mmCIF file of C-alpha atoms and ligand atoms in Angstrom:
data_model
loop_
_atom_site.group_PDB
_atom_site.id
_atom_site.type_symbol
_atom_site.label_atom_id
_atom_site.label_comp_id
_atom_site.label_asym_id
_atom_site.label_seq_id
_atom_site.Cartn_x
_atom_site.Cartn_y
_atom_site.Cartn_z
ATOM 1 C CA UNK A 19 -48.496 58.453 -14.907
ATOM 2 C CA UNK A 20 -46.226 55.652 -13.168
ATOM 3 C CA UNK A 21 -43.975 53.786 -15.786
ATOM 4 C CA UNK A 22 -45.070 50.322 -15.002
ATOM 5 C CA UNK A 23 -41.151 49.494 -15.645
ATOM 6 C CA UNK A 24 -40.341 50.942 -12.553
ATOM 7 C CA UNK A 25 -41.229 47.877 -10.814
ATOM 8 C CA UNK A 26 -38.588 45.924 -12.844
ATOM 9 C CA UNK A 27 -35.922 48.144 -12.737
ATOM 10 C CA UNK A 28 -36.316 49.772 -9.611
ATOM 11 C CA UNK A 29 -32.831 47.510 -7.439
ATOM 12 C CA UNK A 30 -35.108 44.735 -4.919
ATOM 13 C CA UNK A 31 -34.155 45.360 -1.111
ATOM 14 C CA UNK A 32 -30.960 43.699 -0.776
ATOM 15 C CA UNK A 33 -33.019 41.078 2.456
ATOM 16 C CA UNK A 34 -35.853 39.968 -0.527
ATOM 17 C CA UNK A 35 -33.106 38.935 -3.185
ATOM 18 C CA UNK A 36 -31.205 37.217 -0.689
ATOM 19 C CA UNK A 37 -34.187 35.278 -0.011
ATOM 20 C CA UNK A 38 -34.741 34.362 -3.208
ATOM 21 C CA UNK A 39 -31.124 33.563 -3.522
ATOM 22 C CA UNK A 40 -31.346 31.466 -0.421
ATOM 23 C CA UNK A 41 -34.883 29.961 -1.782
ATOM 24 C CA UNK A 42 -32.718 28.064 -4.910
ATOM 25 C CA UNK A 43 -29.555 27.320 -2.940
ATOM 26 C CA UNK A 44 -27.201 30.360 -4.389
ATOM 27 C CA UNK A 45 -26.716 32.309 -1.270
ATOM 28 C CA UNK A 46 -25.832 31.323 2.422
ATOM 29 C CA UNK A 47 -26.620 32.508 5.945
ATOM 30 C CA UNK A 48 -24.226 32.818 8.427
ATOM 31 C CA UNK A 49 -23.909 32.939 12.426
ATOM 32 C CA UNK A 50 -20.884 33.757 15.123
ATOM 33 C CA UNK A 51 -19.911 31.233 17.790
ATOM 34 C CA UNK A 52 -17.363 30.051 20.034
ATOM 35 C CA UNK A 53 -15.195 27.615 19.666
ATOM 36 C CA UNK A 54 -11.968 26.812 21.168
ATOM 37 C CA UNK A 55 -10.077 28.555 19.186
ATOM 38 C CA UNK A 56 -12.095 31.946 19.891
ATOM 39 C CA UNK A 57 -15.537 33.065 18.172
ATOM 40 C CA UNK A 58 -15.603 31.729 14.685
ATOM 41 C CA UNK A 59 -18.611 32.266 11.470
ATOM 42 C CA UNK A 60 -20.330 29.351 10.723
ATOM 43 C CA UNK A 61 -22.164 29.713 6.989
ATOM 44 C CA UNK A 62 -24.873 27.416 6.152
ATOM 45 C CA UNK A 63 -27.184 26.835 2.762
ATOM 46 C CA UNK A 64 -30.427 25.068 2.426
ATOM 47 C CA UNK A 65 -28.222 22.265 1.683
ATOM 48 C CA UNK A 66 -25.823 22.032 4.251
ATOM 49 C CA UNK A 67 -22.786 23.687 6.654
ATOM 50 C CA UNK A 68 -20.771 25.394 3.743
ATOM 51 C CA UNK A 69 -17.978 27.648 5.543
ATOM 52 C CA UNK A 70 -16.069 28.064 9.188
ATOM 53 C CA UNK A 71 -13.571 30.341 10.031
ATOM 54 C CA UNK A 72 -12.362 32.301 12.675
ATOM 55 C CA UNK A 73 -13.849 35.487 13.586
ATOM 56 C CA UNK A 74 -11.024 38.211 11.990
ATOM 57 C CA UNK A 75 -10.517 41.665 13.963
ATOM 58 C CA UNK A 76 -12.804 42.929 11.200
ATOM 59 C CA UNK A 77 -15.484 40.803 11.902
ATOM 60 C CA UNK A 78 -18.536 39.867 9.715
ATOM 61 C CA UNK A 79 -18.109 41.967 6.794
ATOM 62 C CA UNK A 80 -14.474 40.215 6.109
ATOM 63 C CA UNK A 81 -16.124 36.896 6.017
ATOM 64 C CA UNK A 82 -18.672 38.303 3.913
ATOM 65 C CA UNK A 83 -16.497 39.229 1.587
ATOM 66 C CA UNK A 84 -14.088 36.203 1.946
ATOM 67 C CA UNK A 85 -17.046 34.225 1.437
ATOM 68 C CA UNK A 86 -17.995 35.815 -1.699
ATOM 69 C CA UNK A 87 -14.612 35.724 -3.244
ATOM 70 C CA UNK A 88 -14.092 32.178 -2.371
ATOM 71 C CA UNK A 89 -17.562 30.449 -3.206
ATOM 72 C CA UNK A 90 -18.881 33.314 -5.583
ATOM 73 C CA UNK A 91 -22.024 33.562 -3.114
ATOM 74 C CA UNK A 92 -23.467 36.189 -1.324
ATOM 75 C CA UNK A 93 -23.703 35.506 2.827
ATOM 76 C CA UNK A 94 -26.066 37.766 4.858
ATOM 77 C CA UNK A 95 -26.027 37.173 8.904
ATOM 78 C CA UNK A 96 -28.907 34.931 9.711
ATOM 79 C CA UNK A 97 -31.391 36.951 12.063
ATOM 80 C CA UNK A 98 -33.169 33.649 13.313
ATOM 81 C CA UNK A 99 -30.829 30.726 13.256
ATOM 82 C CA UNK A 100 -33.025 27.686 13.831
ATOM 83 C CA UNK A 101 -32.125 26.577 16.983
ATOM 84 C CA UNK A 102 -31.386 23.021 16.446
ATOM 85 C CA UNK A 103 -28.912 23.957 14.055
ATOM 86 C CA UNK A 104 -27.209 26.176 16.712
ATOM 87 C CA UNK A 105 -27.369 23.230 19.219
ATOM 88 C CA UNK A 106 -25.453 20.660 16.432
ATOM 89 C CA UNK A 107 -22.936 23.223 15.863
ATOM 90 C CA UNK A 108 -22.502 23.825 19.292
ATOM 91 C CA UNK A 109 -21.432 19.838 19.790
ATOM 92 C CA UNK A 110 -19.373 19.791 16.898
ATOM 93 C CA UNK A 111 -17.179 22.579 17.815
ATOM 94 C CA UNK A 112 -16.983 21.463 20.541
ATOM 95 C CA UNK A 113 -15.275 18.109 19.563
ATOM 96 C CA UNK A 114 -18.350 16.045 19.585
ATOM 97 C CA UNK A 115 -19.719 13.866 16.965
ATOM 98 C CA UNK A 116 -23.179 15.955 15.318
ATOM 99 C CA UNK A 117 -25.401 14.935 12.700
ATOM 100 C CA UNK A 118 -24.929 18.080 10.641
ATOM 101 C CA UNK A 119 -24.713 18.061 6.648
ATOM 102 C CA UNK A 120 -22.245 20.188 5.040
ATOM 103 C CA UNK A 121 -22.471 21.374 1.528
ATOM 104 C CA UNK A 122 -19.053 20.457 -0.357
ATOM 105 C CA UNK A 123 -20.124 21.081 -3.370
ATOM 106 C CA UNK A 124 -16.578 23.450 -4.217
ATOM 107 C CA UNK A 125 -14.303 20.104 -2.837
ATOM 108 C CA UNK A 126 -13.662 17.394 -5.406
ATOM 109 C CA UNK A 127 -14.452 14.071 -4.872
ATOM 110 C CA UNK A 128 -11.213 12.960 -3.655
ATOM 111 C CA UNK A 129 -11.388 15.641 -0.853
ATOM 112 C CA UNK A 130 -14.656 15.093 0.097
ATOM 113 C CA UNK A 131 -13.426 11.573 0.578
ATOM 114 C CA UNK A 132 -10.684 12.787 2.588
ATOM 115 C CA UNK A 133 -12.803 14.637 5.037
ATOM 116 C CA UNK A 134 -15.625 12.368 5.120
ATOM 117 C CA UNK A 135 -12.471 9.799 6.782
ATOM 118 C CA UNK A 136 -11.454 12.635 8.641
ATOM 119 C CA UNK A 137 -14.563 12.836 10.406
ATOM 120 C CA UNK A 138 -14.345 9.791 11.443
ATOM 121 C CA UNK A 139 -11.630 10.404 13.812
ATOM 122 C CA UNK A 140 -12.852 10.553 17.257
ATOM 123 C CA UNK A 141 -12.512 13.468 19.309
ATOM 124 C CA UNK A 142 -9.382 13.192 21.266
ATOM 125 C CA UNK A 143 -7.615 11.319 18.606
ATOM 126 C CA UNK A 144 -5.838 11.772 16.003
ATOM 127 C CA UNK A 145 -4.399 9.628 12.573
ATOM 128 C CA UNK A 146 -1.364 10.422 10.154
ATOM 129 C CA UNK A 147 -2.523 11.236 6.927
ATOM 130 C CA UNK A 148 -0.826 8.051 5.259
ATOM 131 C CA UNK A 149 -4.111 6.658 7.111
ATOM 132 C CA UNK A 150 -6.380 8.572 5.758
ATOM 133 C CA UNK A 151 -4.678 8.039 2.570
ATOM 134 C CA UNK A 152 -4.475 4.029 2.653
ATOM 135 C CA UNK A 153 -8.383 3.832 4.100
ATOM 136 C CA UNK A 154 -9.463 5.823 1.384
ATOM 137 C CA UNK A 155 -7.754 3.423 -0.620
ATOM 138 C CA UNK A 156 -5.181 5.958 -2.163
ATOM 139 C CA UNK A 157 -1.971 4.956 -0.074
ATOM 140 C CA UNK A 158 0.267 6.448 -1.999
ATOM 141 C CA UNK A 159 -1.858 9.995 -1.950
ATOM 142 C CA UNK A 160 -0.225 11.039 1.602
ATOM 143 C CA UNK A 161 0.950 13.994 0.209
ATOM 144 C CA UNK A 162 -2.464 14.803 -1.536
ATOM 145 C CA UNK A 163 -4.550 14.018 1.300
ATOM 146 C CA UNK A 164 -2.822 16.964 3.139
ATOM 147 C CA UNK A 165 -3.129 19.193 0.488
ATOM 148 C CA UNK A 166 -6.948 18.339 0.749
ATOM 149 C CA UNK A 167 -7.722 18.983 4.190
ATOM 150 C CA UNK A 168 -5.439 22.054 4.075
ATOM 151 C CA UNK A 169 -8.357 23.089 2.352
ATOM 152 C CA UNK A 170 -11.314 22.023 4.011
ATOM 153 C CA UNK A 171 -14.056 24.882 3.816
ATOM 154 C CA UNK A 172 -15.229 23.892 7.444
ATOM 155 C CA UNK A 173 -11.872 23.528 9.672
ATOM 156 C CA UNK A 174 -13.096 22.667 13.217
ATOM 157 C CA UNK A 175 -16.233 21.043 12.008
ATOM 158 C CA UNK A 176 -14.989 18.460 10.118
ATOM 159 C CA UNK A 177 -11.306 17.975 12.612
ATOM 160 C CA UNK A 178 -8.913 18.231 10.090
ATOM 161 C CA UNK A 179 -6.780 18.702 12.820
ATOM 162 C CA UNK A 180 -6.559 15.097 14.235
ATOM 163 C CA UNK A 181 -4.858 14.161 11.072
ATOM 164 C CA UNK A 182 -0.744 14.731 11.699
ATOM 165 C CA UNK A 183 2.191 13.931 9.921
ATOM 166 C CA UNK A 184 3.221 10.483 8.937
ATOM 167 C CA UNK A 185 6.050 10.711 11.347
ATOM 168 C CA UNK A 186 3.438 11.273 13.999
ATOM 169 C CA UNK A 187 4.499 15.090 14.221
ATOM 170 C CA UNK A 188 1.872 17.744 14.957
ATOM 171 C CA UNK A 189 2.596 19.170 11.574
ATOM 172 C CA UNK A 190 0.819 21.525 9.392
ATOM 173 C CA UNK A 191 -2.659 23.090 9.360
ATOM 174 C CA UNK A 192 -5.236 25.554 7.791
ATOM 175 C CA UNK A 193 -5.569 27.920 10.599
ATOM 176 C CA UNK A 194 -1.944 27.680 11.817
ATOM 177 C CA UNK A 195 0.314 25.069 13.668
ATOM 178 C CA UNK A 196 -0.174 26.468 16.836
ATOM 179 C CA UNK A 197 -4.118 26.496 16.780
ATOM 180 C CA UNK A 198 -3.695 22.796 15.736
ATOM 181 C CA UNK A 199 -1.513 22.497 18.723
ATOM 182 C CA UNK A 200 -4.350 24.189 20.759
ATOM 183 C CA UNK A 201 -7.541 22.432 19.938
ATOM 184 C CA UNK A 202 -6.038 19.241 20.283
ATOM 185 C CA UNK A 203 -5.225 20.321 23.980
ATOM 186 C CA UNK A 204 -8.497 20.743 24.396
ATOM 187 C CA UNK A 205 -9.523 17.812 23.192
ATOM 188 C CA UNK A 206 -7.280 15.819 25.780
ATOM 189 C CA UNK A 207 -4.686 15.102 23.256
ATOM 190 C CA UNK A 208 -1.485 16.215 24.437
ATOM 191 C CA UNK A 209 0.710 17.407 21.599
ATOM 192 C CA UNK A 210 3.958 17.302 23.257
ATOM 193 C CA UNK A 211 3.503 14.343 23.677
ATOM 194 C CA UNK A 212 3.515 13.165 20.374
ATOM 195 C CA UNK A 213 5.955 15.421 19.563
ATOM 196 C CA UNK A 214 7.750 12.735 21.936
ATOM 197 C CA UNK A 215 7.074 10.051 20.601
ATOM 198 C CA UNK A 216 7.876 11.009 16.964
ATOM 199 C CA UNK A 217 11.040 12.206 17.912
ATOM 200 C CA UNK A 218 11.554 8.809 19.106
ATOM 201 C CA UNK A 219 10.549 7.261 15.936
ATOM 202 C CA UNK A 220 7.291 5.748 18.323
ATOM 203 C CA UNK A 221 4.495 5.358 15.714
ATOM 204 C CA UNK A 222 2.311 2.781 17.736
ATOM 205 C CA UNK A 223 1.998 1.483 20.974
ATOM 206 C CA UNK A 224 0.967 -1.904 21.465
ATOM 207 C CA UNK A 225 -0.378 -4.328 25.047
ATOM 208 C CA UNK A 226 2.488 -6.940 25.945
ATOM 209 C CA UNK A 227 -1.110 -8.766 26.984
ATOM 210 C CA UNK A 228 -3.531 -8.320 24.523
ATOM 211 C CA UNK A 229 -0.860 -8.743 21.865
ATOM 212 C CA UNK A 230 -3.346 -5.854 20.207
ATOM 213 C CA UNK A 231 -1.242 -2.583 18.679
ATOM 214 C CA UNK A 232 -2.532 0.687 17.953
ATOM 215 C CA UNK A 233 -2.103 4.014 17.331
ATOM 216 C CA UNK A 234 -0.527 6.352 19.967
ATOM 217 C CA UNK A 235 -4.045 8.268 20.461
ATOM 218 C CA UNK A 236 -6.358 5.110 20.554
ATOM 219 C CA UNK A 237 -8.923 4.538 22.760
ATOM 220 C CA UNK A 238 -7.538 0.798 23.838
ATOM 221 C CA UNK A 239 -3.991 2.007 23.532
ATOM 222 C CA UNK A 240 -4.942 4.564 26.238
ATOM 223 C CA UNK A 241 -5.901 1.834 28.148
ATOM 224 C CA UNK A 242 -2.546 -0.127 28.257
ATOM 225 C CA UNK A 243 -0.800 -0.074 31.844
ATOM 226 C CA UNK A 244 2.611 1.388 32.094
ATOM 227 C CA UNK A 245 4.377 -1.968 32.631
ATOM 228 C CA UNK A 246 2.505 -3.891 29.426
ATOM 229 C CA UNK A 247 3.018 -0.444 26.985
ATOM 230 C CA UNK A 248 5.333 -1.713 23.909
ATOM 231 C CA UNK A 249 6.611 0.846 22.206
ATOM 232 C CA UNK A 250 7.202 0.256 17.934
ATOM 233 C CA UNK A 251 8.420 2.303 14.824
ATOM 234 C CA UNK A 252 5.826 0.279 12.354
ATOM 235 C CA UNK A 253 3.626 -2.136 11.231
ATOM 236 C CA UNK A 254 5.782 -4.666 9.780
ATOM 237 C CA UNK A 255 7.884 -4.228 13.431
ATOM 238 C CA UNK A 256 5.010 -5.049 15.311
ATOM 239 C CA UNK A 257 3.820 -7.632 13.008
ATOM 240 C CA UNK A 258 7.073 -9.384 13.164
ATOM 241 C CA UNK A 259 7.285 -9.216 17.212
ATOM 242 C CA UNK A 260 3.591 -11.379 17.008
ATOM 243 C CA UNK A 261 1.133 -8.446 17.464
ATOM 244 C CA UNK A 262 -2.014 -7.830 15.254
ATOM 245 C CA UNK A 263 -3.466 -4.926 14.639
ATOM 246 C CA UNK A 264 -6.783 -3.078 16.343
ATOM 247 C CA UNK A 265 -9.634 -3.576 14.752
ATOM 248 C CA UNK A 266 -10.613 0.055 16.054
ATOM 249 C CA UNK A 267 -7.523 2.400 14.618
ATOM 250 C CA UNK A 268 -6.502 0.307 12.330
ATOM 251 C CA UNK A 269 -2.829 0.739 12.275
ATOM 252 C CA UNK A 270 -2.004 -0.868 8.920
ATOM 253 C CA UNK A 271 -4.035 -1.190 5.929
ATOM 254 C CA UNK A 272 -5.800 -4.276 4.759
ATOM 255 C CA UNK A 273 -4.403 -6.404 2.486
ATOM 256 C CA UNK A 274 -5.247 -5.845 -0.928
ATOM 257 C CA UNK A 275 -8.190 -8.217 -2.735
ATOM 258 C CA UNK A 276 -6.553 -10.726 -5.058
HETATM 259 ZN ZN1 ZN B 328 -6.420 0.866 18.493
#
């Protein structure tokens, strides 16, 4: 006669619990795809984007486990990937703004309010993290807001990499300086060239016309002509030579309420 235990106790088939897992949000699904920095694995829950990182020499099985160990979640490779999802992640590793949700539910809430401002940099641009910082209204957290984004769970994705140093060096990032260096080249931003700049002390660049300054990277700072570019070391420089800030990059913080 069958012990009707043996239904209990008999170990599920690792696919069905990782449904079930999936089914209340405590296990993720994960895909491989390129990016400019090489192929990368992009995990996902039922509530969002959760994980990115590069694709190792040992493949699938190290994220799997990196995965584990870092969110304390199980990630199986997803045999169907909706296909919409593939398309949005597509776009946004690519550089381009996407409508995709991302679960941040490991970040605290000043990081996700770091990366939520981070996203907000357009592709091709990038922002000191003093920016970030004073936007977020937390000027003096400079140093914290690096720290932060250093450990964004979805590098890439969310382009912690337009955020640079203060100084408007390249600086520091998650997946290395030179792959910073590298997706912002493709991207159009051209890192020795800011590397230029800071060594000049050139932290905005503002129209002799418009009387407008911005940030190196800006849209309308791209725009200026050779013989109108004005070159200044900060805010209170620029302020004092009669120019106001863009309302797009924002180049100095807002005064304070009363
Ligand atoms: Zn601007």
């Amino acid at each position: 006669m069958t012990d009707v235990t043996d239904s209990f106790t008999s170990p599920a088939p690792a696919g069905l619990l990782h449904s079930v897992l999936w089914t209340v949000g405590l296990a993720d699904r994960f895909v491989r795809r390129p990016s400019p920095l090489g192929p990368v694995f992009v995990a996902y829950n039922r509530s969002g984007v959760s994980a990115c990182s590069l694709a190792g020499p040992d493949g699938a099985e190290d994220f799997a486990h990196d995965f584990a160990t870092r969110f304390g979640r199980p990630v199986l490779a997803d045999p169907e990937p909706p296909r919409l999802l593939l398309r949005h992640l597509d776009a946004a590793l690519a550089g381009a703004a996407s409508p995709l949700r991302y679960d941040l539910r490991t970040v605290s809430e000043f990081g996700r309010a770091v990366l939520a401002k981070a996203a907000e940099i357009p592709r091709g641009q990038v922002r000191p993290y003093g920016w970030i910082a004073a936007e977020i209204g937390r000027a003096r957290a400079a140093r914290a807001v690096g720290t932060a984004l250093g450990h964004n769970p979805v590098p890439l994705l969310i382009p912690c990499h337009r955020v640079v140093r203060s100084d408007g060096r390249i600086g520091d990032y998650g997946l290395g300086s030179p792959a910073k260096r590298a997706v912002l080249a493709a991207e159009g931003v051209e890192p020795d060239e800011l590397e230029r700049l800071a060594a000049r002390r050139v932290r905005f660049v503002a129209s002799a016309t418009t009387k407008i300054f911005c940030h190196p990277t800006c849209a309308a700072a791209r725009r200026i002509t050779e013989d109108h570019r004005v070159m200044l070391g900060s805010p209170a420089e620029a302020v004092a030579a009669g120019y106001r800030p863009c309302r797009q990059c924002r180049p100095m913080p807002a005064p304070a309420c009363p």
